[in-house]
Tab-separated table of N, CA and C in Angstrom:
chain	number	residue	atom	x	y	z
A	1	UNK	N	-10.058	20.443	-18.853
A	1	UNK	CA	-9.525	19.648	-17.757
A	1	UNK	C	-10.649	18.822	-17.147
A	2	UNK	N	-10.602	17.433	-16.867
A	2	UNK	CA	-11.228	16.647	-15.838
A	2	UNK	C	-11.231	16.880	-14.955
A	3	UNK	N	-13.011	17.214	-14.440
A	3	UNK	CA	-12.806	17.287	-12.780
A	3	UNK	C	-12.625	16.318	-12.134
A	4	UNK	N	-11.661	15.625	-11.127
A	4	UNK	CA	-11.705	14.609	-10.687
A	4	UNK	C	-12.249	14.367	-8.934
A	5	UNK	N	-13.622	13.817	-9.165
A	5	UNK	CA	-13.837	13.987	-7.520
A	5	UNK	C	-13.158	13.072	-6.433
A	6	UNK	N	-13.024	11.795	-7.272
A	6	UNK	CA	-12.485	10.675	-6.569
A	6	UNK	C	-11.570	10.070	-7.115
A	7	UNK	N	-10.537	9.248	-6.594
A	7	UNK	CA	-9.620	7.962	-7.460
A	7	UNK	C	-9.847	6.905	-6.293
A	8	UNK	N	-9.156	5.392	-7.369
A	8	UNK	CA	-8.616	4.435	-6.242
A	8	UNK	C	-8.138	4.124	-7.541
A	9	UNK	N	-7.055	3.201	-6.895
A	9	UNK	CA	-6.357	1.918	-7.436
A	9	UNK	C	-6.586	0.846	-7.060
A	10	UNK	N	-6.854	-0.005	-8.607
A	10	UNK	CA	-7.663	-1.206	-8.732
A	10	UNK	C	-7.018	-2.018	-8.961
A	11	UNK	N	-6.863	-3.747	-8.040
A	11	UNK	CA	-6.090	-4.201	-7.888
A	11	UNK	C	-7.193	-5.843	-8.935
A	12	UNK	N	-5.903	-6.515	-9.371
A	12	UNK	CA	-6.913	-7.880	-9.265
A	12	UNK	C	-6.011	-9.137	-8.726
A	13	UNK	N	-6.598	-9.360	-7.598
A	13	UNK	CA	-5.136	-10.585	-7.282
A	13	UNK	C	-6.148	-11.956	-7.571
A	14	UNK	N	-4.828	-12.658	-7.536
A	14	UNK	CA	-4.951	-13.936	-7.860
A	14	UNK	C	-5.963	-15.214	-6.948
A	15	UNK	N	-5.684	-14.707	-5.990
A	15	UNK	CA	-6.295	-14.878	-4.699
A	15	UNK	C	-7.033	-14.234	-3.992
A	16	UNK	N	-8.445	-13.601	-3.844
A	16	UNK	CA	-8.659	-12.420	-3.436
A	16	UNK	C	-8.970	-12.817	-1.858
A	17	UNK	N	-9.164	-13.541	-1.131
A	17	UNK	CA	-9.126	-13.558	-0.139
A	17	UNK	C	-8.089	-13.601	1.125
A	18	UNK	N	-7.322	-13.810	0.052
A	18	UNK	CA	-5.465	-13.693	1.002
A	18	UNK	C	-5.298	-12.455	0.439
A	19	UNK	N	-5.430	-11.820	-0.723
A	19	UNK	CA	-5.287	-10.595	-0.287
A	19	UNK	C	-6.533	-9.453	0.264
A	20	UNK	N	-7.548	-9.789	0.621
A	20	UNK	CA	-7.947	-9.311	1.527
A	20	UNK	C	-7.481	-9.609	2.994
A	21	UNK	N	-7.091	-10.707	3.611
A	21	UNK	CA	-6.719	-10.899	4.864
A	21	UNK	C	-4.661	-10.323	4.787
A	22	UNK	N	-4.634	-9.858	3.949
A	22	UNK	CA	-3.199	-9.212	3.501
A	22	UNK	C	-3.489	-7.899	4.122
A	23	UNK	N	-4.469	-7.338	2.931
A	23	UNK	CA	-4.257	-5.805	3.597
A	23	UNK	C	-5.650	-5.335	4.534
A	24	UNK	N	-6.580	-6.194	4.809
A	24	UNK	CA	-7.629	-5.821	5.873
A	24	UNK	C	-6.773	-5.822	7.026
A	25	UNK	N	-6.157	-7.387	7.448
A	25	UNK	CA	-5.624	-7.884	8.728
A	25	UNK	C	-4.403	-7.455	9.044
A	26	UNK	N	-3.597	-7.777	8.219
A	26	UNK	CA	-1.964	-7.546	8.389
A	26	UNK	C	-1.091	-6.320	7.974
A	27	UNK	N	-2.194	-5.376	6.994
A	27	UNK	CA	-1.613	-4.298	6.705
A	27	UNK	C	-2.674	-3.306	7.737
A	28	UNK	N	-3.611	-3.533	8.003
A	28	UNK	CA	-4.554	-3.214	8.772
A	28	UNK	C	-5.362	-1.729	7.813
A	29	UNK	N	-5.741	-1.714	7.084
A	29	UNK	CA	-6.194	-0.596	5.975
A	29	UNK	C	-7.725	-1.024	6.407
A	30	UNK	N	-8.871	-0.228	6.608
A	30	UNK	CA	-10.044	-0.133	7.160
A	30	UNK	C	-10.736	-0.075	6.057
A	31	UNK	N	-12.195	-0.814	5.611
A	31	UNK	CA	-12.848	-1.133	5.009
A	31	UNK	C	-13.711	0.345	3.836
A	32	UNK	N	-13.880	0.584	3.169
A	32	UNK	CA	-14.759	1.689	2.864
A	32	UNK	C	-15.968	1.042	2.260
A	33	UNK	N	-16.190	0.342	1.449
A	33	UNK	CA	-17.292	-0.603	1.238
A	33	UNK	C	-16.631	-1.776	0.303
A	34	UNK	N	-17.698	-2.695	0.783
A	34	UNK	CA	-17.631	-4.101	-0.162
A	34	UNK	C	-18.911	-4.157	-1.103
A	35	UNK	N	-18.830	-4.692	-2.028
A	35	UNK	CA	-19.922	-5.332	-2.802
A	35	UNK	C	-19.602	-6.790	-3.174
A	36	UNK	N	-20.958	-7.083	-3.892
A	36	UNK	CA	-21.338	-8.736	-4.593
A	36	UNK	C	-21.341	-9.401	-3.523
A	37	UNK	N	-21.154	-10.804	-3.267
A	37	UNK	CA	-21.023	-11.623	-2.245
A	37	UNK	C	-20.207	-12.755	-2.611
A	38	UNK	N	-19.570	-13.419	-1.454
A	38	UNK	CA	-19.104	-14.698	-1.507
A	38	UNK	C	-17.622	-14.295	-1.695
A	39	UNK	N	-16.759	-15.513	-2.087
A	39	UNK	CA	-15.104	-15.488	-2.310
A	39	UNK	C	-14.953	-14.115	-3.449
A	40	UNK	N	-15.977	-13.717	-4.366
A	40	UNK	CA	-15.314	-12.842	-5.997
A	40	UNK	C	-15.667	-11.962	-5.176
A	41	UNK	N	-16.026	-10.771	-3.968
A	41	UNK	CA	-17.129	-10.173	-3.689
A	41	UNK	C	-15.961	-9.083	-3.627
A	42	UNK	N	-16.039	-8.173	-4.155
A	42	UNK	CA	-14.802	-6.654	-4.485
A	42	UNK	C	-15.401	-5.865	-2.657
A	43	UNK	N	-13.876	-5.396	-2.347
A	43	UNK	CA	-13.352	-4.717	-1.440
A	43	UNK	C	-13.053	-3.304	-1.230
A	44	UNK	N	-13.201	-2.329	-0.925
A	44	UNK	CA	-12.531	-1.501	-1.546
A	44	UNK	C	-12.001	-0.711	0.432
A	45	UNK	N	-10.850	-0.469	-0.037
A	45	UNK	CA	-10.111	-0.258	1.092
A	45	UNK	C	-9.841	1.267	1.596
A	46	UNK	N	-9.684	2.178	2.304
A	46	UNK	CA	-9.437	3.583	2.684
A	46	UNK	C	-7.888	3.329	2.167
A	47	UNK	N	-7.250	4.303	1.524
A	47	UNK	CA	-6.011	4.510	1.241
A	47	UNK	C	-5.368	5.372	1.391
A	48	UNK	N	-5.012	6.695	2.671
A	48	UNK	CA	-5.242	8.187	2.625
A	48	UNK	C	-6.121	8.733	1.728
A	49	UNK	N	-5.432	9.524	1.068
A	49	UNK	CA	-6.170	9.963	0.251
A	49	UNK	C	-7.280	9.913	-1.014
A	50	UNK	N	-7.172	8.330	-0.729
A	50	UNK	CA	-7.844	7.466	-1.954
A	50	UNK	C	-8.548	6.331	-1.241
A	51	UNK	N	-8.633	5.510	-2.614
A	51	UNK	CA	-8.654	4.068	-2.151
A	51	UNK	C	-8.078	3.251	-2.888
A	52	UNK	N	-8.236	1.997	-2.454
A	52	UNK	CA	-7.584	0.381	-3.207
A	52	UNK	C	-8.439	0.147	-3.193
A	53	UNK	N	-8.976	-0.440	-4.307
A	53	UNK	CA	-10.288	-1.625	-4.466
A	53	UNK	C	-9.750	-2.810	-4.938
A	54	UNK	N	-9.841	-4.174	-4.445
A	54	UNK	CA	-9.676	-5.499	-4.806
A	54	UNK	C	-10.901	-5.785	-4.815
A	55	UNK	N	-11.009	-6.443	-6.553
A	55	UNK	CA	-12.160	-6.800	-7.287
A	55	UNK	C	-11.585	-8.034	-8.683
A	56	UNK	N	-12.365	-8.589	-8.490
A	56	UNK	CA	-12.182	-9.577	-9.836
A	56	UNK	C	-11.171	-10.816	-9.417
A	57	UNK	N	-10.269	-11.113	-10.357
A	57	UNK	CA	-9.290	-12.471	-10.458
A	57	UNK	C	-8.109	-12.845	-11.225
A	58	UNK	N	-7.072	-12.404	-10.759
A	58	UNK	CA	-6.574	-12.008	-12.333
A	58	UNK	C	-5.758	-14.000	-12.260
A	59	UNK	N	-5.548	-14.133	-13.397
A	59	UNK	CA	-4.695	-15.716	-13.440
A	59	UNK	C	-3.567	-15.660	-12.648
A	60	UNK	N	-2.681	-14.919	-12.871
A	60	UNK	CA	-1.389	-15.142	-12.438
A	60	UNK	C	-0.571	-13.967	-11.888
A	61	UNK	N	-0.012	-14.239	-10.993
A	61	UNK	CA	0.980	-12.860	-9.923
A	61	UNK	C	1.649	-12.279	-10.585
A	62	UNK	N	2.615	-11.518	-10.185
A	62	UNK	CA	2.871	-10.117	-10.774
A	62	UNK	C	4.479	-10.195	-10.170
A	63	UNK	N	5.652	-10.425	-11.300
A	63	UNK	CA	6.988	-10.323	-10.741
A	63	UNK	C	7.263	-9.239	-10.312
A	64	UNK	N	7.527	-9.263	-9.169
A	64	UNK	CA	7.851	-7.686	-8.218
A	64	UNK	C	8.646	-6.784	-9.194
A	65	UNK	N	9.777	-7.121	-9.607
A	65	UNK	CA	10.508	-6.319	-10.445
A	65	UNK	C	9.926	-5.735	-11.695
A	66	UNK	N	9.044	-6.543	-12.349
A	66	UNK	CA	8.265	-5.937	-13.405
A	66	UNK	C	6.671	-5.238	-12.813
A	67	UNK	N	6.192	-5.035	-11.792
A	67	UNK	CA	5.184	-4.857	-11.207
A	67	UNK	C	4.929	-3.509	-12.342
A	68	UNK	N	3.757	-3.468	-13.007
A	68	UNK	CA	3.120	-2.063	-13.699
A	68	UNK	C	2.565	-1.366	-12.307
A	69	UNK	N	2.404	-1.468	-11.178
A	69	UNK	CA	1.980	-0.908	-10.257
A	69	UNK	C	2.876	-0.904	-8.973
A	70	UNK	N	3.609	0.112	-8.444
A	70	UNK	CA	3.750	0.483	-6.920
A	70	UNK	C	2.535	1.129	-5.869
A	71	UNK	N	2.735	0.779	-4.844
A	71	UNK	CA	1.936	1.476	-4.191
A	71	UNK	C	2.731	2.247	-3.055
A	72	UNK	N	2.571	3.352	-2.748
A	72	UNK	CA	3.222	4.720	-2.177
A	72	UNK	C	2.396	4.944	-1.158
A	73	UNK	N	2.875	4.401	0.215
A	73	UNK	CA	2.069	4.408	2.136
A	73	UNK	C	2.809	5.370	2.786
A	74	UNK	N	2.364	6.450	2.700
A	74	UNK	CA	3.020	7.242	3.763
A	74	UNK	C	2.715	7.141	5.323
A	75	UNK	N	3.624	6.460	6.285
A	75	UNK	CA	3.067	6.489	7.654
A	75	UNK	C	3.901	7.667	8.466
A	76	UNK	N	3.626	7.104	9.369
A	76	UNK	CA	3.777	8.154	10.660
A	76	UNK	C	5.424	7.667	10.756
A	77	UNK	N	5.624	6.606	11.146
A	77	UNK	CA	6.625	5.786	11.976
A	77	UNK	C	7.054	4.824	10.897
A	78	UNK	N	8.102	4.758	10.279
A	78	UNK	CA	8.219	3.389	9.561
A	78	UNK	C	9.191	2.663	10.376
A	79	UNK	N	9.724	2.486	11.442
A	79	UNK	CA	10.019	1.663	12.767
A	79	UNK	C	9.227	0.996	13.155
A	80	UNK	N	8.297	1.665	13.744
A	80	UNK	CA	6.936	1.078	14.227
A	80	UNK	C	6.087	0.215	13.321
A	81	UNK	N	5.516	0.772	12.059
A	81	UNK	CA	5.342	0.064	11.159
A	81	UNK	C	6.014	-1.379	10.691
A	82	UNK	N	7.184	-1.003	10.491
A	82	UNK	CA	8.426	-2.185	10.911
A	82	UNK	C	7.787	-3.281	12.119
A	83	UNK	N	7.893	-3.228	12.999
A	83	UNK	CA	7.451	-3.777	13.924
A	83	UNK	C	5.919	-4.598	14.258
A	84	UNK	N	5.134	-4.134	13.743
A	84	UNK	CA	3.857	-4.175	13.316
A	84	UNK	C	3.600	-5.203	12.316
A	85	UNK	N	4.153	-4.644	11.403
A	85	UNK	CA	3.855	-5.831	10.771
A	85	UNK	C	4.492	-7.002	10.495
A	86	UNK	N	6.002	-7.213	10.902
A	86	UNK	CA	6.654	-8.622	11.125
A	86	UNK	C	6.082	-9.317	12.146
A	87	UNK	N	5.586	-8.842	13.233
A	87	UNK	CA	4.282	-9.252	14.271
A	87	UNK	C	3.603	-9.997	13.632
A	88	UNK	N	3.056	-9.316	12.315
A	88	UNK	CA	1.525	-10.387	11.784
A	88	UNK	C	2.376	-10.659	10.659
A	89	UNK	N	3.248	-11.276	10.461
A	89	UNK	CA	3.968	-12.351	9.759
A	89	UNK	C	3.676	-11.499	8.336
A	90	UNK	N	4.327	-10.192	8.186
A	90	UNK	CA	4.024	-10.269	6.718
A	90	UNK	C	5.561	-9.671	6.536
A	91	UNK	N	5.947	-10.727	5.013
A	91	UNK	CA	7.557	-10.504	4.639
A	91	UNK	C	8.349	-8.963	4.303
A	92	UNK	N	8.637	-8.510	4.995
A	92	UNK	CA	9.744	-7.617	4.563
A	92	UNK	C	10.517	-7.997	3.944
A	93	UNK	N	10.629	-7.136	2.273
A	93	UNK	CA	11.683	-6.966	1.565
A	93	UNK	C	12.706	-6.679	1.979
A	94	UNK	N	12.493	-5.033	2.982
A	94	UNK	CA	13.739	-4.154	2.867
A	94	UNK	C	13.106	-3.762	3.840
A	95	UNK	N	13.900	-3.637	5.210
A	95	UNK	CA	13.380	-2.394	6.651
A	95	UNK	C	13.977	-1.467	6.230
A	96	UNK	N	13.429	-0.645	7.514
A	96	UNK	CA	13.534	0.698	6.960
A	96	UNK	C	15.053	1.210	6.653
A	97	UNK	N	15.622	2.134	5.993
A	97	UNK	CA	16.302	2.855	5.450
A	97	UNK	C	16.180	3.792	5.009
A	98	UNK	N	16.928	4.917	5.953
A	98	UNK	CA	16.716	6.179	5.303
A	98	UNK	C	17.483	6.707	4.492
A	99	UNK	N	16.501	7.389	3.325
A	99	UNK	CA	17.318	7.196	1.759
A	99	UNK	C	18.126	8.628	1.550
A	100	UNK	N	19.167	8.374	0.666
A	100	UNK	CA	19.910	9.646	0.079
A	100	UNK	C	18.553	10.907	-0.032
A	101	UNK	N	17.786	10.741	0.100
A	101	UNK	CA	16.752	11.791	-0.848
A	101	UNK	C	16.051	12.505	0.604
A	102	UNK	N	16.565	11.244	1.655
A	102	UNK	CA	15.809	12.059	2.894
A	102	UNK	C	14.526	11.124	3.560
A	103	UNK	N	14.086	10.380	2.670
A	103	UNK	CA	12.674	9.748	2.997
A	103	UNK	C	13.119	8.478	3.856
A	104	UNK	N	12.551	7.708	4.859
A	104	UNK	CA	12.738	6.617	5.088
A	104	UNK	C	11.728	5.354	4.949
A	105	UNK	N	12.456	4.561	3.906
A	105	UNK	CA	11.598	3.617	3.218
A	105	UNK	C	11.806	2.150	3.568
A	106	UNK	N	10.464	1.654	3.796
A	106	UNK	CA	10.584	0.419	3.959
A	106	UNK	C	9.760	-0.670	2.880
A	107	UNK	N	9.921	-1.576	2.553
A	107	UNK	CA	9.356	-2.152	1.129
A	107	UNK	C	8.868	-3.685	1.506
A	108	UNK	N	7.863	-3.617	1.309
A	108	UNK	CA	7.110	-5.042	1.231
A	108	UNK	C	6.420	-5.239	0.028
A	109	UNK	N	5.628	-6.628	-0.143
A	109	UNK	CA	5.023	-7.088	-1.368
A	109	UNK	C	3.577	-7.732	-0.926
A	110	UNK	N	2.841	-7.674	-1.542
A	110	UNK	CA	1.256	-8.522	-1.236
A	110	UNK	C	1.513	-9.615	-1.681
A	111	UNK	N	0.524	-10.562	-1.585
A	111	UNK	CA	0.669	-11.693	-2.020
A	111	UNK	C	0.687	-12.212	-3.029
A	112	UNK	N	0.002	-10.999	-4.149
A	112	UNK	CA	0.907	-11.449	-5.899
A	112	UNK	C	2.259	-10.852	-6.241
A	113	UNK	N	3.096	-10.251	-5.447
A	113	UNK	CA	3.825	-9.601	-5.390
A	113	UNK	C	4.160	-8.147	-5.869
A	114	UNK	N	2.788	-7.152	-5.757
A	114	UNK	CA	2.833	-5.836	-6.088
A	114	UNK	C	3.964	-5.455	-4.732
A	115	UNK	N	4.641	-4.449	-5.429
A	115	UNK	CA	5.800	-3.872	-4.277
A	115	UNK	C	4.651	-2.215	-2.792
A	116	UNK	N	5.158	-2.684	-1.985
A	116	UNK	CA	4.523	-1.208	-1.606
A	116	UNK	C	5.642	-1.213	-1.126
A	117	UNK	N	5.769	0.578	-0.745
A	117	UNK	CA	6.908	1.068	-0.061
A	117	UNK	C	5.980	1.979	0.497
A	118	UNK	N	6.444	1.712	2.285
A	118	UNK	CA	6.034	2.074	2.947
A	118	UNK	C	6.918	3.549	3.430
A	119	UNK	N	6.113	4.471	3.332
A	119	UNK	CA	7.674	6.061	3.503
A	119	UNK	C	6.802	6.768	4.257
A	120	UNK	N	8.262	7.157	5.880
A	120	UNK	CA	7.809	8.572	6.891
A	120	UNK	C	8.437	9.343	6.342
A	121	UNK	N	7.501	10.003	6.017
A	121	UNK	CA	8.411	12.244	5.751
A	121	UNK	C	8.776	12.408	6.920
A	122	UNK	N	10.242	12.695	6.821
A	122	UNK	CA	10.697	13.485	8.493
A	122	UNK	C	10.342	14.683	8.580
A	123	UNK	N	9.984	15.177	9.876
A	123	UNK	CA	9.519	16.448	9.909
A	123	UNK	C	10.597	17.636	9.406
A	124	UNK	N	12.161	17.707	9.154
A	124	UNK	CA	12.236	18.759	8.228
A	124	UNK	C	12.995	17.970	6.562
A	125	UNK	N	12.476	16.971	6.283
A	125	UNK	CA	11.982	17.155	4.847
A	125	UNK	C	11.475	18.257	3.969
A	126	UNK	N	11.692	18.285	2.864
A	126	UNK	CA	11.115	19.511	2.017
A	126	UNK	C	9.336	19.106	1.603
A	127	UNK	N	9.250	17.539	1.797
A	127	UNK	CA	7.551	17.583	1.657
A	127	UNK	C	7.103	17.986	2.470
A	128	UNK	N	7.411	17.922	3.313
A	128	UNK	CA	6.838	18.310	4.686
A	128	UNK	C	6.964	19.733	5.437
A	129	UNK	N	8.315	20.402	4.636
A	129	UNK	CA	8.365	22.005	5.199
A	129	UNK	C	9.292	22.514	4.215
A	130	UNK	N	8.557	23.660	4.146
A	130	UNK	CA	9.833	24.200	2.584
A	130	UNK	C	9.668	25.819	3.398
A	131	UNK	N	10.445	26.546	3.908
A	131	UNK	CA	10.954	27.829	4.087
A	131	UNK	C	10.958	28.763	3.246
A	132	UNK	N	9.701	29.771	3.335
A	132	UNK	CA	9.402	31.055	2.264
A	132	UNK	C	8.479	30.419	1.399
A	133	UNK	N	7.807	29.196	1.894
A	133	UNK	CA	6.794	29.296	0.893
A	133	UNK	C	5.816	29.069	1.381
């Protein structure tokens, strides 16, 4: 087995400076380090338990529906969240809705169009509390 000390997910947008002012400013995700310098200069972002690093350039965006990558935000509040971020002008797909499964999800896209879904565990969810165990 691999020990694994660390992960992130590595992004390459098309634009890297709109999507840095995407998820520095408007998603508000706090810095963990940058390298290189100038417009190419890689990011790498706190992600709970991980990170996002935006690095490199890729040519061309990413059709939401075919996206090889989701990204999975668990917050506190996805109301609030809701709120928050239509404030700093960033498009909601889908507000929140709480799903058959229990979770309440809300879904936005970055600016090449990777999907995130933003999901609160309610406090008696089974992620969040399972009885006898």
């Amino acid at each position: 087995m691999v020990h694994v000390l660390s992960s992130r997910t590595l992004l390459r947008p098309t634009d890297p400076e709109r999507s840095r002012v995407f998820y520095g400013e408007q998603l508000g995700l706090a810095v963990y380090r940058e390298f290189g310098a100038g417009p190419e200069r890689g990011t790498v972002y706190f992600l709970g338990g991980g990170f996002l690093e935006l690095s490199g350039r890729a040519e061309t965006g990413t059709d939401p529906q075919a996206a090889p990558v989701r990204l999975w935000l668990q917050v506190a509040d996805a109301a609030a969240a809701h709120e928050e971020l239509r404030a700093k002008g960033v498009e909601i797909v889908r507000p929140p809705v709480r799903e058959p499964w229990g979770l309440v999800e809300m879904w936005v896209a970055d600016p090449d169009g990777i999907p995130l879904v933003l999901v609160e565990v309610p406090a008696e969810h089974p992620l969040r509390y399972r009885p006898g165990i």
